CSV table of N, CA and C in Angstrom, one decimal:
chain,number,residue,atom,x,y,z
A,1,MET,N,30.9,158.7,49.7
A,1,MET,CA,32.3,159.3,49.6
A,1,MET,C,32.9,159.3,50.9
A,2,LEU,N,32.1,159.7,51.9
A,2,LEU,CA,32.6,159.5,53.1
A,2,LEU,C,33.0,158.2,53.7
A,3,LEU,N,32.0,157.3,53.2
A,3,LEU,CA,32.4,155.7,53.4
A,3,LEU,C,33.6,155.3,52.8
A,4,THR,N,33.8,155.8,51.7
A,4,THR,CA,34.8,155.4,50.8
A,4,THR,C,36.1,156.0,51.5
A,5,GLN,N,36.1,157.1,51.9
A,5,GLN,CA,37.2,157.8,52.7
A,5,GLN,C,37.3,157.0,53.9
A,6,LEU,N,36.5,156.8,54.5
A,6,LEU,CA,36.8,156.0,55.9
A,6,LEU,C,37.4,154.6,55.9
A,7,THR,N,36.9,154.0,54.6
A,7,THR,CA,37.4,152.7,54.4
A,7,THR,C,38.8,152.7,53.9
A,8,GLU,N,39.1,153.7,53.1
A,8,GLU,CA,40.5,153.8,52.7
A,8,GLU,C,41.5,154.3,53.8
A,9,ARG,N,40.8,154.8,54.8
A,9,ARG,CA,41.6,155.3,56.0
A,9,ARG,C,41.9,154.3,57.0
A,10,LEU,N,40.7,153.3,57.1
A,10,LEU,CA,40.8,152.1,57.8
A,10,LEU,C,41.6,151.1,57.3
A,11,GLN,N,41.5,151.1,55.9
A,11,GLN,CA,42.6,150.2,55.3
A,11,GLN,C,44.1,150.6,55.4
A,12,LYS,N,44.4,152.0,55.4
A,12,LYS,CA,45.6,152.5,55.6
A,12,LYS,C,46.0,152.1,56.9
A,13,GLN,N,45.3,152.2,58.1
A,13,GLN,CA,45.4,152.0,59.3
A,13,GLN,C,45.9,150.7,59.6
A,14,ASN,N,45.0,149.9,59.0
A,14,ASN,CA,45.0,148.5,58.9
A,14,ASN,C,46.7,147.9,58.5
A,15,ASP,N,46.9,148.5,57.4
A,15,ASP,CA,48.1,148.0,56.6
A,15,ASP,C,49.2,148.6,57.4
A,16,GLN,N,49.1,149.8,58.1
A,16,GLN,CA,50.1,150.1,59.1
A,16,GLN,C,50.2,149.3,60.1
A,17,CYS,N,49.1,149.0,60.9
A,17,CYS,CA,49.2,147.9,62.0
A,17,CYS,C,49.9,146.7,61.4
A,18,GLU,N,49.6,146.1,60.4
A,18,GLU,CA,50.2,145.0,60.0
A,18,GLU,C,51.5,145.2,59.6
A,19,LYS,N,52.0,146.2,59.2
A,19,LYS,CA,53.4,146.5,59.2
A,19,LYS,C,54.0,146.8,60.4
A,20,ILE,N,53.6,147.1,61.3
A,20,ILE,CA,54.2,147.4,62.5
A,20,ILE,C,54.2,145.9,63.3
A,21,LEU,N,53.0,145.4,63.3
A,21,LEU,CA,52.8,144.0,63.8
A,21,LEU,C,53.8,143.1,63.0
A,22,SER,N,54.1,143.3,61.8
A,22,SER,CA,55.0,142.4,60.9
A,22,SER,C,56.5,142.6,61.7
A,23,ALA,N,56.7,144.0,61.8
A,23,ALA,CA,58.0,144.6,62.2
A,23,ALA,C,58.3,144.0,63.7
A,24,HIS,N,57.1,144.2,64.6
A,24,HIS,CA,57.2,143.6,65.9
A,24,HIS,C,57.4,142.0,66.0
A,25,GLN,N,56.6,141.4,65.1
A,25,GLN,CA,56.9,140.0,64.8
A,25,GLN,C,58.3,139.6,64.3
A,26,GLU,N,58.8,140.1,63.5
A,26,GLU,CA,60.5,140.0,63.1
A,26,GLU,C,61.4,140.2,64.2
A,27,SER,N,61.1,141.2,64.8
A,27,SER,CA,61.9,141.8,66.0
A,27,SER,C,61.7,140.4,67.1
A,28,PHE,N,60.5,140.2,67.5
A,28,PHE,CA,60.5,139.1,68.3
A,28,PHE,C,60.8,137.9,67.7
A,29,ASP,N,60.9,137.3,66.6
A,29,ASP,CA,61.5,136.2,66.2
A,29,ASP,C,62.9,136.4,66.2
A,30,SER,N,63.6,137.5,66.0
A,30,SER,CA,65.2,137.7,66.0
A,30,SER,C,65.4,137.6,67.5
A,31,LEU,N,64.7,138.2,68.5
A,31,LEU,CA,65.1,138.3,70.0
A,31,LEU,C,65.0,136.9,70.1
A,32,LEU,N,63.8,136.3,70.0
A,32,LEU,CA,63.5,134.8,70.2
A,32,LEU,C,64.6,133.8,69.8
A,33,GLN,N,65.4,134.0,68.5
A,33,GLN,CA,66.5,133.4,67.9
A,33,GLN,C,67.5,133.6,68.8
A,34,THR,N,67.9,134.8,69.1
A,34,THR,CA,69.1,135.2,69.9
A,34,THR,C,69.0,134.5,71.1
A,35,GLN,N,67.8,134.4,72.0
A,35,GLN,CA,67.7,134.0,73.1
A,35,GLN,C,68.0,132.4,73.0
A,36,LYS,N,67.4,131.8,72.0
A,36,LYS,CA,67.6,130.5,71.7
A,36,LYS,C,69.2,130.1,71.6
A,37,GLU,N,69.7,131.0,70.8
A,37,GLU,CA,71.0,130.6,70.6
A,37,GLU,C,72.3,130.8,71.9
A,38,GLN,N,71.8,132.0,72.6
A,38,GLN,CA,72.3,131.9,73.9
A,38,GLN,C,72.0,130.7,74.9
A,39,PHE,N,70.7,130.5,74.9
A,39,PHE,CA,70.5,129.5,75.7
A,39,PHE,C,71.1,128.1,75.3
A,40,ASP,N,71.4,127.7,74.0
A,40,ASP,CA,72.0,126.6,73.4
A,40,ASP,C,73.4,126.8,73.9
A,41,ASN,N,74.0,128.0,73.6
A,41,ASN,CA,75.3,128.0,74.1
A,41,ASN,C,75.8,128.1,75.5
A,42,SER,N,74.7,128.3,76.3
A,42,SER,CA,75.0,128.3,77.6
A,42,SER,C,74.8,126.7,77.9
A,43,LEU,N,74.0,126.2,77.5
A,43,LEU,CA,73.6,124.8,77.6
A,43,LEU,C,74.9,124.0,77.2
A,44,LEU,N,75.4,124.2,76.1
A,44,LEU,CA,76.7,123.6,75.6
A,44,LEU,C,77.9,124.0,76.4
A,45,GLU,N,78.0,125.1,77.0
A,45,GLU,CA,79.0,125.5,77.9
A,45,GLU,C,79.0,124.6,79.2
A,46,LYS,N,77.8,124.5,79.8
A,46,LYS,CA,77.4,123.5,80.9
A,46,LYS,C,77.9,122.1,80.6
A,47,GLU,N,77.5,121.7,79.5
A,47,GLU,CA,77.7,120.3,79.2
A,47,GLU,C,79.2,120.2,79.0
A,48,ASN,N,80.0,121.2,78.3
A,48,ASN,CA,81.6,121.1,78.3
A,48,ASN,C,81.9,121.3,79.9
A,49,LYS,N,81.5,121.9,80.7
A,49,LYS,CA,82.1,121.9,82.1
A,49,LYS,C,81.9,120.7,82.8
A,50,GLN,N,80.7,120.2,82.5
A,50,GLN,CA,80.1,119.0,83.1
A,50,GLN,C,81.3,117.9,82.5
A,51,THR,N,81.7,117.8,81.5
A,51,THR,CA,82.3,116.8,80.7
A,51,THR,C,83.7,117.1,81.2
A,52,LEU,N,84.0,118.0,81.5
A,52,LEU,CA,85.5,118.3,81.8
A,52,LEU,C,85.5,117.9,83.4
A,53,GLN,N,84.5,118.3,84.1
A,53,GLN,CA,84.6,117.9,85.5
A,53,GLN,C,84.6,116.3,85.9
A,54,LEU,N,84.0,115.8,84.7
A,54,LEU,CA,83.7,114.1,84.6
A,54,LEU,C,85.2,113.7,84.5
A,55,LYS,N,85.7,114.1,83.3
A,55,LYS,CA,87.3,113.9,83.2
A,55,LYS,C,88.1,113.9,84.3
A,56,GLU,N,88.0,115.1,84.9
A,56,GLU,CA,88.8,115.4,86.2
A,56,GLU,C,88.6,114.4,87.2
A,57,CYS,N,87.3,114.2,87.4
A,57,CYS,CA,86.9,113.2,88.4
A,57,CYS,C,87.5,111.8,88.1
A,58,GLN,N,87.5,111.5,86.8
A,58,GLN,CA,87.7,110.0,86.4
A,58,GLN,C,89.3,109.9,86.6
A,59,GLN,N,90.0,111.0,86.2
A,59,GLN,CA,91.4,111.1,86.3
A,59,GLN,C,91.8,111.1,88.0
A,60,GLU,N,91.2,111.7,88.8
A,60,GLU,CA,91.5,111.7,90.2
A,60,GLU,C,91.0,110.3,90.6
A,61,SER,N,90.0,109.6,90.2
A,61,SER,CA,89.7,108.3,90.8
A,61,SER,C,90.5,107.4,90.1
A,62,GLN,N,91.0,107.5,88.9
A,62,GLN,CA,92.1,106.5,88.4
A,62,GLN,C,93.4,106.7,89.1
A,63,LYS,N,93.6,107.9,89.6
A,63,LYS,CA,94.9,108.4,90.1
A,63,LYS,C,94.9,107.5,91.4
A,64,HIS,N,93.6,107.8,92.2
A,64,HIS,CA,93.5,107.3,93.7
A,64,HIS,C,93.4,105.7,93.6
A,65,ALA,N,92.8,105.3,92.6
A,65,ALA,CA,92.7,103.6,92.4
A,65,ALA,C,94.1,103.0,92.2
A,66,SER,N,95.0,104.0,91.4
A,66,SER,CA,96.3,103.5,91.1
A,66,SER,C,97.2,103.4,92.5
A,67,GLU,N,97.0,104.6,93.2
A,67,GLU,CA,97.6,104.8,94.4
A,67,GLU,C,97.4,103.5,95.4
A,68,LEU,N,96.0,103.4,95.4
A,68,LEU,CA,95.6,102.2,96.4
A,68,LEU,C,96.1,100.9,96.1
A,69,LEU,N,96.1,100.8,94.7
A,69,LEU,CA,96.7,99.4,94.1
A,69,LEU,C,97.9,99.3,94.6
A,70,GLU,N,98.8,100.4,94.4
A,70,GLU,CA,100.0,100.5,94.5
A,70,GLU,C,100.4,100.0,96.1
A,71,GLU,N,99.6,100.8,96.9
A,71,GLU,CA,99.8,100.7,98.4
A,71,GLU,C,99.1,99.1,98.8
A,72,LYS,N,98.4,98.5,98.2
A,72,LYS,CA,97.9,97.2,98.3
A,72,LYS,C,99.0,96.2,97.9
A,73,GLN,N,99.7,96.5,96.9
A,73,GLN,CA,100.9,95.8,96.3
A,73,GLN,C,102.0,95.7,97.3
A,74,LYS,N,102.3,97.1,97.8
A,74,LYS,CA,103.3,96.9,98.9
A,74,LYS,C,103.1,96.1,100.0
A,75,GLU,N,101.7,96.3,100.6
A,75,GLU,CA,101.2,95.5,101.5
A,75,GLU,C,101.3,94.1,101.5
A,76,PHE,N,101.0,93.4,100.2
A,76,PHE,CA,101.0,92.1,99.8
A,76,PHE,C,102.5,91.7,99.7
A,77,ASP,N,103.5,92.5,99.1
A,77,ASP,CA,104.6,92.3,99.2
A,77,ASP,C,105.5,92.1,100.5
A,78,GLN,N,104.9,93.0,101.4
A,78,GLN,CA,105.4,92.9,102.7
A,78,GLN,C,105.0,91.8,103.4
A,79,VAL,N,103.6,91.3,103.2
A,79,VAL,CA,103.1,90.1,103.9
A,79,VAL,C,104.0,88.6,103.3
A,80,SER,N,104.1,89.0,101.8
A,80,SER,CA,104.6,87.9,101.2
A,80,SER,C,106.1,87.8,101.8
A,81,ASN,N,106.8,88.7,101.7
A,81,ASN,CA,108.1,88.7,102.3
A,81,ASN,C,108.2,88.1,103.8
A,82,THR,N,107.2,88.7,104.5
A,82,THR,CA,107.2,88.2,105.9
A,82,THR,C,106.9,86.8,106.1
A,83,GLN,N,105.9,86.3,105.1
A,83,GLN,CA,105.8,84.9,105.1
A,83,GLN,C,107.0,84.0,104.5
A,84,LYS,N,107.7,84.5,103.6
A,84,LYS,CA,108.9,83.9,103.2
A,84,LYS,C,109.9,83.9,104.3
A,85,GLU,N,110.0,84.8,105.0
A,85,GLU,CA,111.1,84.8,105.8
A,85,GLU,C,110.6,83.8,107.3
A,86,LEU,N,109.4,83.8,107.4
A,86,LEU,CA,108.9,83.0,108.7
A,86,LEU,C,109.0,81.6,108.0
A,87,TYR,N,108.8,81.1,106.8
A,87,TYR,CA,109.1,79.9,106.2
A,87,TYR,C,110.4,79.3,106.3
A,88,GLN,N,111.3,80.7,106.0
A,88,GLN,CA,112.6,80.1,105.6
A,88,GLN,C,113.4,79.9,107.4
A,89,LYS,N,112.6,80.8,108.3
A,89,LYS,CA,113.1,80.7,109.8
A,89,LYS,C,112.7,79.2,110.0
A,90,MET,N,111.2,79.0,109.6
A,90,MET,CA,110.8,77.5,110.3
A,90,MET,C,111.7,76.4,109.6
A,91,LEU,N,112.2,76.3,108.4
A,91,LEU,CA,112.9,75.6,107.7
A,91,LEU,C,114.5,75.3,108.4
A,92,ARG,N,115.1,76.4,108.8
A,92,ARG,CA,116.1,76.5,109.4
A,92,ARG,C,116.2,75.9,110.9
A,93,GLU,N,114.9,76.2,111.5
A,93,GLU,CA,114.7,75.8,112.8
A,93,GLU,C,114.5,74.2,112.7
A,94,GLU,N,113.9,73.7,111.6
A,94,GLU,CA,113.5,72.4,111.5
A,94,GLU,C,115.0,71.6,111.1
A,95,LYS,N,115.8,72.2,110.3
A,95,LYS,CA,117.2,71.8,109.8
A,95,LYS,C,117.9,71.6,111.4
A,96,ASP,N,117.9,72.8,112.0
A,96,ASP,CA,118.7,72.7,113.2
A,96,ASP,C,118.2,71.5,114.1
A,97,GLY,N,116.9,71.7,114.2
A,97,GLY,CA,116.3,70.4,115.2
A,97,GLY,C,116.7,68.9,114.5
A,98,MET,N,116.8,68.8,113.2
A,98,MET,CA,117.2,67.5,112.7
A,98,MET,C,118.5,67.2,113.0
A,99,ARG,N,119.5,68.4,112.9
A,99,ARG,CA,121.1,68.3,113.3
A,99,ARG,C,121.2,67.8,114.8
A,100,GLU,N,120.4,68.5,115.7
A,100,GLU,CA,120.7,68.2,117.0
A,100,GLU,C,120.3,66.6,117.5
A,101,GLU,N,119.1,66.3,116.5
A,101,GLU,CA,118.7,64.9,116.7
A,101,GLU,C,119.6,64.1,116.4
A,102,LEU,N,120.1,64.3,114.9
A,102,LEU,CA,121.4,63.5,114.4
A,102,LEU,C,122.6,63.5,115.5
A,103,THR,N,122.8,64.5,115.8
A,103,THR,CA,124.2,64.5,116.8
A,103,THR,C,123.8,64.0,117.9
A,104,LYS,N,122.5,64.1,118.5
A,104,LYS,CA,122.2,63.5,119.7
A,104,LYS,C,122.2,61.4,119.4
A,105,GLU,N,121.8,61.2,118.2
A,105,GLU,CA,121.6,59.8,118.0
A,105,GLU,C,123.1,59.3,117.8
A,106,ARG,N,123.9,60.1,117.1
A,106,ARG,CA,125.2,59.7,116.7
A,106,ARG,C,126.0,59.6,118.1
A,107,LYS,N,125.8,60.6,118.9
A,107,LYS,CA,126.4,60.6,120.4
A,107,LYS,C,125.8,58.9,121.0
A,108,GLU,N,124.5,58.8,121.1
A,108,GLU,CA,124.2,57.6,121.5
A,108,GLU,C,124.7,56.5,120.9
A,109,MET,N,125.0,56.4,119.6
A,109,MET,CA,125.4,55.2,119.0
A,109,MET,C,126.9,55.2,119.2
A,110,ASP,N,127.5,56.2,119.3
A,110,ASP,CA,129.0,56.2,119.8
A,110,ASP,C,129.3,55.7,121.2
A,111,ALA,N,128.3,56.0,122.0
A,111,ALA,CA,128.3,55.5,123.4
A,111,ALA,C,128.0,54.0,123.4
A,112,TYR,N,126.9,53.6,122.7
A,112,TYR,CA,126.5,52.1,122.5
A,112,TYR,C,127.6,51.3,121.9
A,113,SER,N,128.4,52.0,120.8
A,113,SER,CA,129.3,51.4,120.1
A,113,SER,C,130.6,51.3,121.1
A,114,LYS,N,130.9,52.3,121.8
A,114,LYS,CA,132.1,52.1,123.1
A,114,LYS,C,131.5,51.0,123.9
A,115,LYS,N,130.4,51.0,124.4
A,115,LYS,CA,130.0,49.9,125.4
A,115,LYS,C,130.1,48.6,124.6
A,116,ILE,N,129.8,48.4,123.4
A,116,ILE,CA,129.8,47.2,123.2
A,116,ILE,C,131.2,46.7,122.6
A,117,THR,N,131.9,47.7,122.4
A,117,THR,CA,133.5,47.5,121.9
A,117,THR,C,134.0,47.3,123.3
A,118,HIS,N,133.8,47.8,124.5
A,118,HIS,CA,134.4,47.5,125.7
A,118,HIS,C,133.9,46.2,126.4
A,119,LYS,N,132.7,45.7,125.9
A,119,LYS,CA,132.1,44.4,126.3
A,119,LYS,C,132.9,43.3,125.5
A,120,VAL,N,133.0,43.7,124.3
A,120,VAL,CA,133.7,42.7,123.4
A,120,VAL,C,135.2,42.6,124.0
A,121,LEU,N,136.0,43.7,124.1
A,121,LEU,CA,137.3,43.8,124.7
A,121,LEU,C,137.5,43.1,126.1
A,122,ARG,N,136.5,43.2,126.7
A,122,ARG,CA,136.4,42.5,128.1
A,122,ARG,C,136.2,40.9,128.1
A,123,ARG,N,135.2,40.6,127.1
A,123,ARG,CA,135.2,39.3,126.7
A,123,ARG,C,136.5,38.6,126.3
A,124,ARG,N,136.9,39.2,125.3
A,124,ARG,CA,138.2,38.7,124.7
A,124,ARG,C,139.1,38.4,125.6
A,125,GLU,N,139.4,39.6,126.5
A,125,GLU,CA,140.3,39.5,127.5
A,125,GLU,C,140.0,38.4,128.5
A,126,ASN,N,138.7,38.4,128.8
A,126,ASN,CA,138.4,37.0,129.9
A,126,ASN,C,138.6,35.6,129.2
A,127,LEU,N,138.5,35.7,127.8
A,127,LEU,CA,138.7,34.2,127.1
A,127,LEU,C,140.1,34.2,127.1
A,128,SER,N,140.9,35.2,126.8
A,128,SER,CA,142.4,35.1,126.7
A,128,SER,C,143.1,34.6,128.2
A,129,GLN,N,142.3,35.0,128.9
A,129,GLN,CA,142.8,34.7,130.5
A,129,GLN,C,142.4,33.3,130.7
A,130,ARG,N,141.3,32.9,130.5
A,130,ARG,CA,140.8,31.4,130.5
A,130,ARG,C,141.5,30.7,129.8
A,131,LYS,N,141.9,31.1,128.7
A,131,LYS,CA,143.0,30.1,127.7
A,131,LYS,C,144.2,29.9,128.5
A,132,ASN,N,144.6,30.8,129.0
A,132,ASN,CA,146.1,30.9,129.9
A,132,ASN,C,145.9,30.4,131.1
């Protein structure tokens, strides 16, 4: 009888321990689930922040690239305009040089023509004087 009572008592204590252990296990599982959810949320927030930072960085990089491209385009346009101006100046100088050369040749031809005309006129005069 004493043994039976002890066994019953032990069984009750064992049942109580199992209930307490089960309650603790449920509490632990609930706490673990809450911490897991908090960790997942924290991780998700970090990912969202990183994604946002990445987008901002990409936008800043794209803006910088656009500004750089615009600056390089202006430099290119300036160089192109300078080259165009230099080419036009060179053409004008070449044209002016050709005009000067043509004017010089024309003057030389006029002088030669006057010289020949003068010779021809002197010869005619000489011939006409010989005939007379």
